[in-house]
C-alpha cells in the first residue's frame, strides 16, 4: 500500500489543530470531505489516528507515531521538488548552510577544485531551523552545532570547539583570565533553547529571555539580563562594547558536525562531505581567525 501524501498532509493539519473545522478552513476544503479523507487514511493504515469525544479531538498512540514520522517524509517531498526544479533550470548549485562562527571557505575551495562548474552558495542558519532547512531542501548541506534532531538526517562529526562565558562588561568576573562552572553558579542564563540543552553540568536558572542567534544573545547579556555561553569563535566573529568573553575550560565543548538529509543522495553532496572532512582541522582554525562576510540578505555568494 502506497501512502497518499495528500491524505498525510490533511492528517498533519488536523493533528496540529486538533480541530476538524479549523483544519478544514486552513486546507480550504469542506469539513465532511476532510473527515472522509482521514477515515480513508485510517483504513489504509489499519489504525485509528484520532479519538473523538465531547471534549474534542485527541491523537491516539498510532496518531502520535504517524505525526512524528510525517514531518521528515513531507519535508523530503518538498526537497525533491526543489531539486527537480533546479535541475530543470539547468543550474548546478550547492547551497551550504552554516552556523555562526563556522568558516565554510576551506571546504568550498577544496570542493571547487574538483567541481569548478558548481556554484557554491552559503547561508547562515540558526539552531532552531537547521534540521528543517536540510529536510525541506532549502540547503543541501549544513555545518551544524549539536544538539540537532537527527531524524531523517545523516550527521557527521567534524570537530569540537571550546566554549566561552559571555558576561556583561561590568560583571565581577569580566577581568578574569578564565572562570569555572562553580564561579557562575546561580547566575541567570540567557539561553536559546530548552534548558536540557544547556552545556553546563550545573543547570542555571533561565533568565526568562529566550534568544535566537548570537546577536540577540549579546544584546540580552549587554542589557544585564543574564550570562550565556557561546563557542570560542564567537569572540572573534562578534564583538559588543558592553560584553566580554571569558574562557571556561571545564564547560563541555561545542560539537560541530556536517549534516545532510538522508534522502539526499548525490555525488556532488558526497564530494562536499569529503572536502569538509578533509579540511575540518583547517576549518576549526579559521573559525578563530577569519570572518565570512554576509550580504544584506544573509546569503554570501561566490563571485
PDB file of C-alpha atoms in Angstrom:
ATOM      1  CA  UNK A   1       0.000   0.000   0.000  1.00  0.00           C
ATOM      2  CA  UNK A   2       1.424   3.386  -1.077  1.00  0.00           C
ATOM      3  CA  UNK A   3       0.933   6.214   1.419  1.00  0.00           C
ATOM      4  CA  UNK A   4      -1.173   9.028  -0.046  1.00  0.00           C
ATOM      5  CA  UNK A   5       0.762  12.234   0.593  1.00  0.00           C
ATOM      6  CA  UNK A   6      -2.352  14.400   0.247  1.00  0.00           C
ATOM      7  CA  UNK A   7      -4.090  12.446   3.000  1.00  0.00           C
ATOM      8  CA  UNK A   8      -0.926  12.693   5.066  1.00  0.00           C
ATOM      9  CA  UNK A   9      -0.897  16.497   4.728  1.00  0.00           C
ATOM     10  CA  UNK A  10      -4.545  16.558   5.765  1.00  0.00           C
ATOM     11  CA  UNK A  11      -3.721  14.415   8.791  1.00  0.00           C
ATOM     12  CA  UNK A  12      -0.858  16.699   9.881  1.00  0.00           C
ATOM     13  CA  UNK A  13      -3.102  19.761   9.678  1.00  0.00           C
ATOM     14  CA  UNK A  14      -5.775  18.125  11.832  1.00  0.00           C
ATOM     15  CA  UNK A  15      -3.112  16.862  14.262  1.00  0.00           C
ATOM     16  CA  UNK A  16      -1.649  20.360  14.599  1.00  0.00           C
ATOM     17  CA  UNK A  17      -5.055  21.995  15.171  1.00  0.00           C
ATOM     18  CA  UNK A  18      -6.830  19.115  16.963  1.00  0.00           C
ATOM     19  CA  UNK A  19      -9.991  20.510  15.415  1.00  0.00           C
ATOM     20  CA  UNK A  20     -11.555  19.299  12.167  1.00  0.00           C
ATOM     21  CA  UNK A  21     -13.384  22.550  11.457  1.00  0.00           C
ATOM     22  CA  UNK A  22     -10.327  24.794  11.783  1.00  0.00           C
ATOM     23  CA  UNK A  23      -8.211  22.301   9.836  1.00  0.00           C
ATOM     24  CA  UNK A  24     -10.776  22.239   7.004  1.00  0.00           C
ATOM     25  CA  UNK A  25     -10.784  26.052   6.869  1.00  0.00           C
ATOM     26  CA  UNK A  26      -6.990  26.127   6.634  1.00  0.00           C
ATOM     27  CA  UNK A  27      -6.997  23.494   3.888  1.00  0.00           C
ATOM     28  CA  UNK A  28      -9.852  25.259   2.031  1.00  0.00           C
ATOM     29  CA  UNK A  29     -11.964  22.113   1.864  1.00  0.00           C
ATOM     30  CA  UNK A  30     -15.320  21.163   3.367  1.00  0.00           C
ATOM     31  CA  UNK A  31     -15.224  19.520   6.781  1.00  0.00           C
ATOM     32  CA  UNK A  32     -17.118  16.376   5.620  1.00  0.00           C
ATOM     33  CA  UNK A  33     -14.559  15.907   2.848  1.00  0.00           C
ATOM     34  CA  UNK A  34     -11.717  16.196   5.362  1.00  0.00           C
ATOM     35  CA  UNK A  35     -13.373  13.700   7.695  1.00  0.00           C
ATOM     36  CA  UNK A  36     -13.762  11.214   4.835  1.00  0.00           C
ATOM     37  CA  UNK A  37     -10.091  11.608   3.871  1.00  0.00           C
ATOM     38  CA  UNK A  38      -8.946  10.964   7.441  1.00  0.00           C
ATOM     39  CA  UNK A  39     -11.181   7.879   7.714  1.00  0.00           C
ATOM     40  CA  UNK A  40      -9.754   6.627   4.416  1.00  0.00           C
ATOM     41  CA  UNK A  41      -6.218   7.133   5.743  1.00  0.00           C
ATOM     42  CA  UNK A  42      -7.101   5.211   8.896  1.00  0.00           C
ATOM     43  CA  UNK A  43      -8.453   2.375   6.731  1.00  0.00           C
ATOM     44  CA  UNK A  44      -5.274   2.432   4.622  1.00  0.00           C
ATOM     45  CA  UNK A  45      -3.112   2.150   7.740  1.00  0.00           C
ATOM     46  CA  UNK A  46      -5.413  -0.189   9.656  1.00  0.00           C
ATOM     47  CA  UNK A  47      -5.245   2.042  12.725  1.00  0.00           C
ATOM     48  CA  UNK A  48      -7.294   4.758  14.412  1.00  0.00           C
ATOM     49  CA  UNK A  49      -5.418   8.057  14.411  1.00  0.00           C
ATOM     50  CA  UNK A  50      -7.794  10.221  16.458  1.00  0.00           C
ATOM     51  CA  UNK A  51     -10.243   9.763  19.291  1.00  0.00           C
ATOM     52  CA  UNK A  52     -13.293  11.992  19.037  1.00  0.00           C
ATOM     53  CA  UNK A  53     -15.432  12.762  22.072  1.00  0.00           C
ATOM     54  CA  UNK A  54     -17.375  15.623  23.645  1.00  0.00           C
ATOM     55  CA  UNK A  55     -14.108  17.125  24.883  1.00  0.00           C
ATOM     56  CA  UNK A  56     -12.665  17.430  21.373  1.00  0.00           C
ATOM     57  CA  UNK A  57     -10.117  15.568  19.265  1.00  0.00           C
ATOM     58  CA  UNK A  58      -7.030  13.768  20.558  1.00  0.00           C
ATOM     59  CA  UNK A  59      -4.287  11.759  18.897  1.00  0.00           C
ATOM     60  CA  UNK A  60      -4.081   8.043  19.555  1.00  0.00           C
ATOM     61  CA  UNK A  61      -0.716   6.350  20.085  1.00  0.00           C
ATOM     62  CA  UNK A  62      -0.771   5.429  16.392  1.00  0.00           C
ATOM     63  CA  UNK A  63      -1.580   9.049  15.520  1.00  0.00           C
ATOM     64  CA  UNK A  64       1.323  10.361  17.581  1.00  0.00           C
ATOM     65  CA  UNK A  65       3.673   7.938  15.860  1.00  0.00           C
ATOM     66  CA  UNK A  66       2.436   8.969  12.420  1.00  0.00           C
ATOM     67  CA  UNK A  67       2.817  12.650  13.280  1.00  0.00           C
ATOM     68  CA  UNK A  68       6.430  12.065  14.338  1.00  0.00           C
ATOM     69  CA  UNK A  69       7.178  10.267  11.058  1.00  0.00           C
ATOM     70  CA  UNK A  70       5.181  12.574   8.793  1.00  0.00           C
ATOM     71  CA  UNK A  71       7.347  15.688   9.182  1.00  0.00           C
ATOM     72  CA  UNK A  72      10.553  14.306   7.633  1.00  0.00           C
ATOM     73  CA  UNK A  73       8.543  12.487   4.949  1.00  0.00           C
ATOM     74  CA  UNK A  74       6.673  15.599   3.804  1.00  0.00           C
ATOM     75  CA  UNK A  75       9.835  17.703   4.055  1.00  0.00           C
ATOM     76  CA  UNK A  76      11.651  15.255   1.797  1.00  0.00           C
ATOM     77  CA  UNK A  77       8.930  15.623  -0.853  1.00  0.00           C
ATOM     78  CA  UNK A  78       9.429  19.405  -0.792  1.00  0.00           C
ATOM     79  CA  UNK A  79      13.165  18.840  -1.159  1.00  0.00           C
ATOM     80  CA  UNK A  80      12.612  16.588  -4.177  1.00  0.00           C
ATOM     81  CA  UNK A  81      10.531  19.305  -5.855  1.00  0.00           C
ATOM     82  CA  UNK A  82      13.241  21.900  -5.217  1.00  0.00           C
ATOM     83  CA  UNK A  83      15.984  19.685  -6.641  1.00  0.00           C
ATOM     84  CA  UNK A  84      13.964  18.677  -9.710  1.00  0.00           C
ATOM     85  CA  UNK A  85      13.098  22.339 -10.402  1.00  0.00           C
ATOM     86  CA  UNK A  86      16.754  23.328 -10.089  1.00  0.00           C
ATOM     87  CA  UNK A  87      17.790  20.528 -12.457  1.00  0.00           C
ATOM     88  CA  UNK A  88      15.119  21.577 -14.965  1.00  0.00           C
ATOM     89  CA  UNK A  89      16.541  25.118 -14.960  1.00  0.00           C
ATOM     90  CA  UNK A  90      19.945  23.638 -15.812  1.00  0.00           C
ATOM     91  CA  UNK A  91      21.643  25.076 -12.724  1.00  0.00           C
ATOM     92  CA  UNK A  92      24.404  23.254 -10.871  1.00  0.00           C
ATOM     93  CA  UNK A  93      24.366  24.861  -7.475  1.00  0.00           C
ATOM     94  CA  UNK A  94      25.119  23.671  -3.956  1.00  0.00           C
ATOM     95  CA  UNK A  95      23.586  25.564  -1.030  1.00  0.00           C
ATOM     96  CA  UNK A  96      25.632  25.157   2.148  1.00  0.00           C
ATOM     97  CA  UNK A  97      24.201  26.287   5.482  1.00  0.00           C
ATOM     98  CA  UNK A  98      26.443  27.200   8.393  1.00  0.00           C
ATOM     99  CA  UNK A  99      26.055  28.277  11.991  1.00  0.00           C
ATOM    100  CA  UNK A 100      27.649  31.472  13.225  1.00  0.00           C
ATOM    101  CA  UNK A 101      31.397  31.168  13.763  1.00  0.00           C
ATOM    102  CA  UNK A 102      31.973  28.307  11.302  1.00  0.00           C
ATOM    103  CA  UNK A 103      34.145  29.017   8.260  1.00  0.00           C
ATOM    104  CA  UNK A 104      32.929  27.376   5.044  1.00  0.00           C
ATOM    105  CA  UNK A 105      35.788  28.702   2.863  1.00  0.00           C
ATOM    106  CA  UNK A 106      38.301  25.822   3.286  1.00  0.00           C
ATOM    107  CA  UNK A 107      35.833  23.111   2.238  1.00  0.00           C
ATOM    108  CA  UNK A 108      34.332  25.268  -0.525  1.00  0.00           C
ATOM    109  CA  UNK A 109      37.748  25.890  -2.080  1.00  0.00           C
ATOM    110  CA  UNK A 110      38.660  22.219  -1.907  1.00  0.00           C
ATOM    111  CA  UNK A 111      35.316  21.248  -3.423  1.00  0.00           C
ATOM    112  CA  UNK A 112      35.546  23.825  -6.210  1.00  0.00           C
ATOM    113  CA  UNK A 113      38.920  22.439  -7.294  1.00  0.00           C
ATOM    114  CA  UNK A 114      37.072  19.238  -8.200  1.00  0.00           C
ATOM    115  CA  UNK A 115      33.794  20.842  -9.332  1.00  0.00           C
ATOM    116  CA  UNK A 116      34.571  24.192 -10.999  1.00  0.00           C
ATOM    117  CA  UNK A 117      31.195  24.006 -12.763  1.00  0.00           C
ATOM    118  CA  UNK A 118      29.199  24.003  -9.495  1.00  0.00           C
ATOM    119  CA  UNK A 119      28.360  27.310  -7.809  1.00  0.00           C
ATOM    120  CA  UNK A 120      28.657  27.086  -4.020  1.00  0.00           C
ATOM    121  CA  UNK A 121      26.236  29.376  -2.205  1.00  0.00           C
ATOM    122  CA  UNK A 122      26.348  29.738   1.568  1.00  0.00           C
ATOM    123  CA  UNK A 123      23.703  30.883   4.018  1.00  0.00           C
ATOM    124  CA  UNK A 124      23.891  31.385   7.753  1.00  0.00           C
ATOM    125  CA  UNK A 125      21.327  29.386   9.715  1.00  0.00           C
ATOM    126  CA  UNK A 126      20.147  29.395  13.321  1.00  0.00           C
ATOM    127  CA  UNK A 127      19.811  26.476  15.699  1.00  0.00           C
ATOM    128  CA  UNK A 128      16.021  26.292  15.564  1.00  0.00           C
ATOM    129  CA  UNK A 129      15.961  25.929  11.780  1.00  0.00           C
ATOM    130  CA  UNK A 130      18.997  23.823  10.906  1.00  0.00           C
ATOM    131  CA  UNK A 131      17.160  20.467  10.709  1.00  0.00           C
ATOM    132  CA  UNK A 132      14.093  21.862   8.921  1.00  0.00           C
ATOM    133  CA  UNK A 133      16.158  23.609   6.236  1.00  0.00           C
ATOM    134  CA  UNK A 134      18.025  20.399   5.464  1.00  0.00           C
ATOM    135  CA  UNK A 135      14.887  18.281   5.319  1.00  0.00           C
ATOM    136  CA  UNK A 136      12.890  20.594   3.061  1.00  0.00           C
ATOM    137  CA  UNK A 137      15.791  21.236   0.680  1.00  0.00           C
ATOM    138  CA  UNK A 138      16.443  24.926   1.329  1.00  0.00           C
ATOM    139  CA  UNK A 139      20.046  23.907   1.989  1.00  0.00           C
ATOM    140  CA  UNK A 140      21.822  20.838   0.625  1.00  0.00           C
ATOM    141  CA  UNK A 141      24.477  20.508   3.311  1.00  0.00           C
ATOM    142  CA  UNK A 142      24.720  22.123   6.724  1.00  0.00           C
ATOM    143  CA  UNK A 143      27.526  22.895   9.139  1.00  0.00           C
ATOM    144  CA  UNK A 144      25.522  22.445  12.328  1.00  0.00           C
ATOM    145  CA  UNK A 145      26.086  22.603  16.052  1.00  0.00           C
ATOM    146  CA  UNK A 146      24.683  19.966  18.379  1.00  0.00           C
ATOM    147  CA  UNK A 147      22.104  19.325  19.622  1.00  0.00           C
ATOM    148  CA  UNK A 148      20.040  18.728  16.482  1.00  0.00           C
ATOM    149  CA  UNK A 149      17.081  16.449  15.841  1.00  0.00           C
ATOM    150  CA  UNK A 150      18.786  13.769  13.736  1.00  0.00           C
ATOM    151  CA  UNK A 151      15.537  12.249  12.430  1.00  0.00           C
ATOM    152  CA  UNK A 152      15.894  11.881   8.669  1.00  0.00           C
ATOM    153  CA  UNK A 153      19.460  13.215   8.660  1.00  0.00           C
ATOM    154  CA  UNK A 154      22.997  11.949   8.218  1.00  0.00           C
ATOM    155  CA  UNK A 155      25.149  13.692  10.838  1.00  0.00           C
ATOM    156  CA  UNK A 156      28.952  13.509  10.559  1.00  0.00           C
ATOM    157  CA  UNK A 157      31.087  14.849  13.455  1.00  0.00           C
ATOM    158  CA  UNK A 158      33.852  17.227  12.335  1.00  0.00           C
ATOM    159  CA  UNK A 159      35.496  18.871  15.341  1.00  0.00           C
ATOM    160  CA  UNK A 160      34.899  20.270  18.804  1.00  0.00           C
ATOM    161  CA  UNK A 161      35.353  23.858  19.890  1.00  0.00           C
ATOM    162  CA  UNK A 162      35.875  25.226  23.417  1.00  0.00           C
ATOM    163  CA  UNK A 163      33.169  27.482  24.799  1.00  0.00           C
ATOM    164  CA  UNK A 164      33.433  30.877  26.427  1.00  0.00           C
ATOM    165  CA  UNK A 165      31.274  32.524  29.043  1.00  0.00           C
ATOM    166  CA  UNK A 166      29.509  35.643  27.745  1.00  0.00           C
ATOM    167  CA  UNK A 167      29.343  38.249  30.524  1.00  0.00           C
ATOM    168  CA  UNK A 168      28.209  41.870  30.827  1.00  0.00           C
ATOM    169  CA  UNK A 169      31.200  44.218  30.729  1.00  0.00           C
ATOM    170  CA  UNK A 170      30.589  45.220  34.347  1.00  0.00           C
ATOM    171  CA  UNK A 171      30.381  41.653  35.660  1.00  0.00           C
ATOM    172  CA  UNK A 172      32.557  40.813  38.681  1.00  0.00           C
ATOM    173  CA  UNK A 173      34.380  38.139  36.619  1.00  0.00           C
ATOM    174  CA  UNK A 174      34.794  40.265  33.482  1.00  0.00           C
ATOM    175  CA  UNK A 175      38.535  40.775  34.036  1.00  0.00           C
ATOM    176  CA  UNK A 176      39.434  37.184  34.874  1.00  0.00           C
ATOM    177  CA  UNK A 177      41.598  35.043  32.590  1.00  0.00           C
ATOM    178  CA  UNK A 178      39.114  32.183  32.967  1.00  0.00           C
ATOM    179  CA  UNK A 179      36.115  31.135  35.059  1.00  0.00           C
ATOM    180  CA  UNK A 180      34.641  27.823  36.200  1.00  0.00           C
ATOM    181  CA  UNK A 181      31.108  26.494  36.241  1.00  0.00           C
ATOM    182  CA  UNK A 182      31.173  26.828  40.029  1.00  0.00           C
ATOM    183  CA  UNK A 183      32.037  30.534  39.734  1.00  0.00           C
ATOM    184  CA  UNK A 184      28.822  31.126  37.774  1.00  0.00           C
ATOM    185  CA  UNK A 185      26.502  29.050  39.949  1.00  0.00           C
ATOM    186  CA  UNK A 186      23.160  30.793  40.418  1.00  0.00           C
ATOM    187  CA  UNK A 187      23.637  33.296  37.583  1.00  0.00           C
ATOM    188  CA  UNK A 188      20.532  33.783  35.394  1.00  0.00           C
ATOM    189  CA  UNK A 189      21.134  32.244  31.972  1.00  0.00           C
ATOM    190  CA  UNK A 190      20.165  33.760  28.646  1.00  0.00           C
ATOM    191  CA  UNK A 191      19.713  30.651  26.525  1.00  0.00           C
ATOM    192  CA  UNK A 192      18.392  29.905  23.055  1.00  0.00           C
ATOM    193  CA  UNK A 193      16.868  26.501  23.653  1.00  0.00           C
ATOM    194  CA  UNK A 194      15.389  24.011  26.059  1.00  0.00           C
ATOM    195  CA  UNK A 195      17.139  24.031  29.476  1.00  0.00           C
ATOM    196  CA  UNK A 196      18.084  20.381  28.889  1.00  0.00           C
ATOM    197  CA  UNK A 197      20.433  21.538  26.115  1.00  0.00           C
ATOM    198  CA  UNK A 198      22.474  23.777  28.414  1.00  0.00           C
ATOM    199  CA  UNK A 199      26.153  22.746  28.279  1.00  0.00           C
ATOM    200  CA  UNK A 200      26.777  23.278  31.987  1.00  0.00           C
ATOM    201  CA  UNK A 201      26.574  20.402  34.453  1.00  0.00           C
ATOM    202  CA  UNK A 202      25.164  22.902  36.946  1.00  0.00           C
ATOM    203  CA  UNK A 203      21.776  23.892  35.479  1.00  0.00           C
ATOM    204  CA  UNK A 204      21.343  27.652  35.809  1.00  0.00           C
ATOM    205  CA  UNK A 205      18.032  29.453  36.303  1.00  0.00           C
ATOM    206  CA  UNK A 206      16.612  30.612  32.994  1.00  0.00           C
ATOM    207  CA  UNK A 207      16.523  34.387  32.806  1.00  0.00           C
ATOM    208  CA  UNK A 208      13.195  34.280  31.003  1.00  0.00           C
ATOM    209  CA  UNK A 209      14.570  35.893  27.851  1.00  0.00           C
ATOM    210  CA  UNK A 210      14.639  33.317  25.035  1.00  0.00           C
ATOM    211  CA  UNK A 211      17.003  34.337  22.269  1.00  0.00           C
ATOM    212  CA  UNK A 212      17.525  33.375  18.654  1.00  0.00           C
ATOM    213  CA  UNK A 213      21.068  33.656  17.394  1.00  0.00           C
ATOM    214  CA  UNK A 214      24.281  35.264  18.589  1.00  0.00           C
ATOM    215  CA  UNK A 215      23.195  38.867  18.017  1.00  0.00           C
ATOM    216  CA  UNK A 216      20.174  38.561  20.309  1.00  0.00           C
ATOM    217  CA  UNK A 217      22.282  36.739  22.893  1.00  0.00           C
ATOM    218  CA  UNK A 218      24.798  39.576  23.034  1.00  0.00           C
ATOM    219  CA  UNK A 219      22.086  42.232  23.322  1.00  0.00           C
ATOM    220  CA  UNK A 220      20.369  40.465  26.225  1.00  0.00           C
ATOM    221  CA  UNK A 221      23.661  39.892  28.053  1.00  0.00           C
ATOM    222  CA  UNK A 222      24.692  43.513  27.455  1.00  0.00           C
ATOM    223  CA  UNK A 223      21.368  44.617  28.935  1.00  0.00           C
ATOM    224  CA  UNK A 224      22.193  42.708  32.130  1.00  0.00           C
ATOM    225  CA  UNK A 225      19.512  40.026  31.669  1.00  0.00           C
ATOM    226  CA  UNK A 226      21.975  37.267  32.484  1.00  0.00           C
ATOM    227  CA  UNK A 227      25.048  35.422  31.216  1.00  0.00           C
ATOM    228  CA  UNK A 228      25.374  32.985  28.336  1.00  0.00           C
ATOM    229  CA  UNK A 229      27.763  30.540  26.661  1.00  0.00           C
ATOM    230  CA  UNK A 230      28.996  30.526  23.076  1.00  0.00           C
ATOM    231  CA  UNK A 231      31.574  28.687  21.015  1.00  0.00           C
ATOM    232  CA  UNK A 232      35.014  30.329  21.174  1.00  0.00           C
ATOM    233  CA  UNK A 233      34.818  31.529  17.566  1.00  0.00           C
ATOM    234  CA  UNK A 234      32.094  33.966  18.639  1.00  0.00           C
ATOM    235  CA  UNK A 235      34.729  36.059  20.412  1.00  0.00           C
ATOM    236  CA  UNK A 236      36.388  36.666  17.012  1.00  0.00           C
ATOM    237  CA  UNK A 237      33.352  36.849  14.758  1.00  0.00           C
ATOM    238  CA  UNK A 238      31.247  39.028  17.077  1.00  0.00           C
ATOM    239  CA  UNK A 239      32.134  41.955  19.305  1.00  0.00           C
ATOM    240  CA  UNK A 240      29.999  44.177  21.516  1.00  0.00           C
ATOM    241  CA  UNK A 241      31.200  47.136  23.606  1.00  0.00           C
ATOM    242  CA  UNK A 242      29.159  46.024  26.607  1.00  0.00           C
ATOM    243  CA  UNK A 243      30.029  42.312  26.532  1.00  0.00           C
ATOM    244  CA  UNK A 244      33.192  40.368  27.403  1.00  0.00           C
ATOM    245  CA  UNK A 245      34.164  36.773  26.682  1.00  0.00           C
ATOM    246  CA  UNK A 246      35.944  34.725  29.327  1.00  0.00           C
ATOM    247  CA  UNK A 247      37.231  31.163  28.732  1.00  0.00           C
ATOM    248  CA  UNK A 248      35.510  28.476  30.796  1.00  0.00           C
ATOM    249  CA  UNK A 249      37.688  25.350  30.399  1.00  0.00           C
ATOM    250  CA  UNK A 250      35.549  22.948  32.423  1.00  0.00           C
ATOM    251  CA  UNK A 251      32.481  23.518  30.244  1.00  0.00           C
ATOM    252  CA  UNK A 252      31.602  20.791  27.733  1.00  0.00           C
ATOM    253  CA  UNK A 253      32.943  21.735  24.272  1.00  0.00           C
ATOM    254  CA  UNK A 254      30.718  22.658  21.363  1.00  0.00           C
ATOM    255  CA  UNK A 255      30.375  19.878  18.752  1.00  0.00           C
ATOM    256  CA  UNK A 256      30.445  20.940  15.098  1.00  0.00           C
ATOM    257  CA  UNK A 257      29.050  18.443  12.579  1.00  0.00           C
ATOM    258  CA  UNK A 258      28.127  18.246   8.945  1.00  0.00           C
ATOM    259  CA  UNK A 259      24.524  17.219   8.239  1.00  0.00           C
ATOM    260  CA  UNK A 260      22.744  16.081   5.101  1.00  0.00           C
ATOM    261  CA  UNK A 261      19.190  14.848   4.582  1.00  0.00           C
ATOM    262  CA  UNK A 262      19.330  11.045   4.489  1.00  0.00           C
ATOM    263  CA  UNK A 263      17.160  11.086   1.363  1.00  0.00           C
ATOM    264  CA  UNK A 264      19.525  13.464  -0.461  1.00  0.00           C
ATOM    265  CA  UNK A 265      21.803  11.108  -2.382  1.00  0.00           C
ATOM    266  CA  UNK A 266      24.127  12.925  -4.757  1.00  0.00           C
ATOM    267  CA  UNK A 267      27.742  12.513  -5.818  1.00  0.00           C
ATOM    268  CA  UNK A 268      28.125  16.305  -5.606  1.00  0.00           C
ATOM    269  CA  UNK A 269      26.941  16.324  -1.990  1.00  0.00           C
ATOM    270  CA  UNK A 270      29.163  13.344  -1.183  1.00  0.00           C
ATOM    271  CA  UNK A 271      32.157  15.189  -2.632  1.00  0.00           C
ATOM    272  CA  UNK A 272      31.424  18.238  -0.481  1.00  0.00           C
ATOM    273  CA  UNK A 273      31.192  15.984   2.597  1.00  0.00           C
ATOM    274  CA  UNK A 274      34.607  14.567   1.699  1.00  0.00           C
ATOM    275  CA  UNK A 275      36.001  18.090   1.254  1.00  0.00           C
ATOM    276  CA  UNK A 276      34.572  19.150   4.623  1.00  0.00           C
ATOM    277  CA  UNK A 277      36.069  16.154   6.382  1.00  0.00           C
ATOM    278  CA  UNK A 278      39.486  16.667   4.801  1.00  0.00           C
ATOM    279  CA  UNK A 279      39.542  20.357   5.776  1.00  0.00           C
ATOM    280  CA  UNK A 280      37.959  20.010   9.242  1.00  0.00           C
ATOM    281  CA  UNK A 281      41.172  20.889  11.064  1.00  0.00           C
ATOM    282  CA  UNK A 282      41.731  23.963   8.899  1.00  0.00           C
ATOM    283  CA  UNK A 283      38.062  24.962   9.330  1.00  0.00           C
ATOM    284  CA  UNK A 284      38.422  24.799  13.113  1.00  0.00           C
ATOM    285  CA  UNK A 285      41.425  27.139  12.961  1.00  0.00           C
ATOM    286  CA  UNK A 286      39.716  29.517  10.509  1.00  0.00           C
ATOM    287  CA  UNK A 287      36.872  29.818  12.974  1.00  0.00           C
ATOM    288  CA  UNK A 288      39.293  31.639  15.235  1.00  0.00           C
ATOM    289  CA  UNK A 289      40.827  33.988  12.683  1.00  0.00           C
ATOM    290  CA  UNK A 290      38.607  34.671   9.669  1.00  0.00           C
ATOM    291  CA  UNK A 291      35.352  36.485   9.130  1.00  0.00           C
ATOM    292  CA  UNK A 292      32.964  35.284   6.410  1.00  0.00           C
ATOM    293  CA  UNK A 293      31.211  38.342   5.079  1.00  0.00           C
ATOM    294  CA  UNK A 294      27.460  38.133   4.572  1.00  0.00           C
ATOM    295  CA  UNK A 295      25.325  40.156   2.236  1.00  0.00           C
ATOM    296  CA  UNK A 296      22.302  42.053   3.471  1.00  0.00           C
ATOM    297  CA  UNK A 297      20.013  39.097   2.772  1.00  0.00           C
ATOM    298  CA  UNK A 298      22.092  36.761   4.935  1.00  0.00           C
ATOM    299  CA  UNK A 299      23.439  34.925   1.894  1.00  0.00           C
ATOM    300  CA  UNK A 300      27.012  35.158   0.636  1.00  0.00           C
ATOM    301  CA  UNK A 301      27.712  34.048  -2.921  1.00  0.00           C
ATOM    302  CA  UNK A 302      30.904  33.130  -4.657  1.00  0.00           C
ATOM    303  CA  UNK A 303      31.807  35.575  -7.408  1.00  0.00           C
TER     304      UNK A 303
END
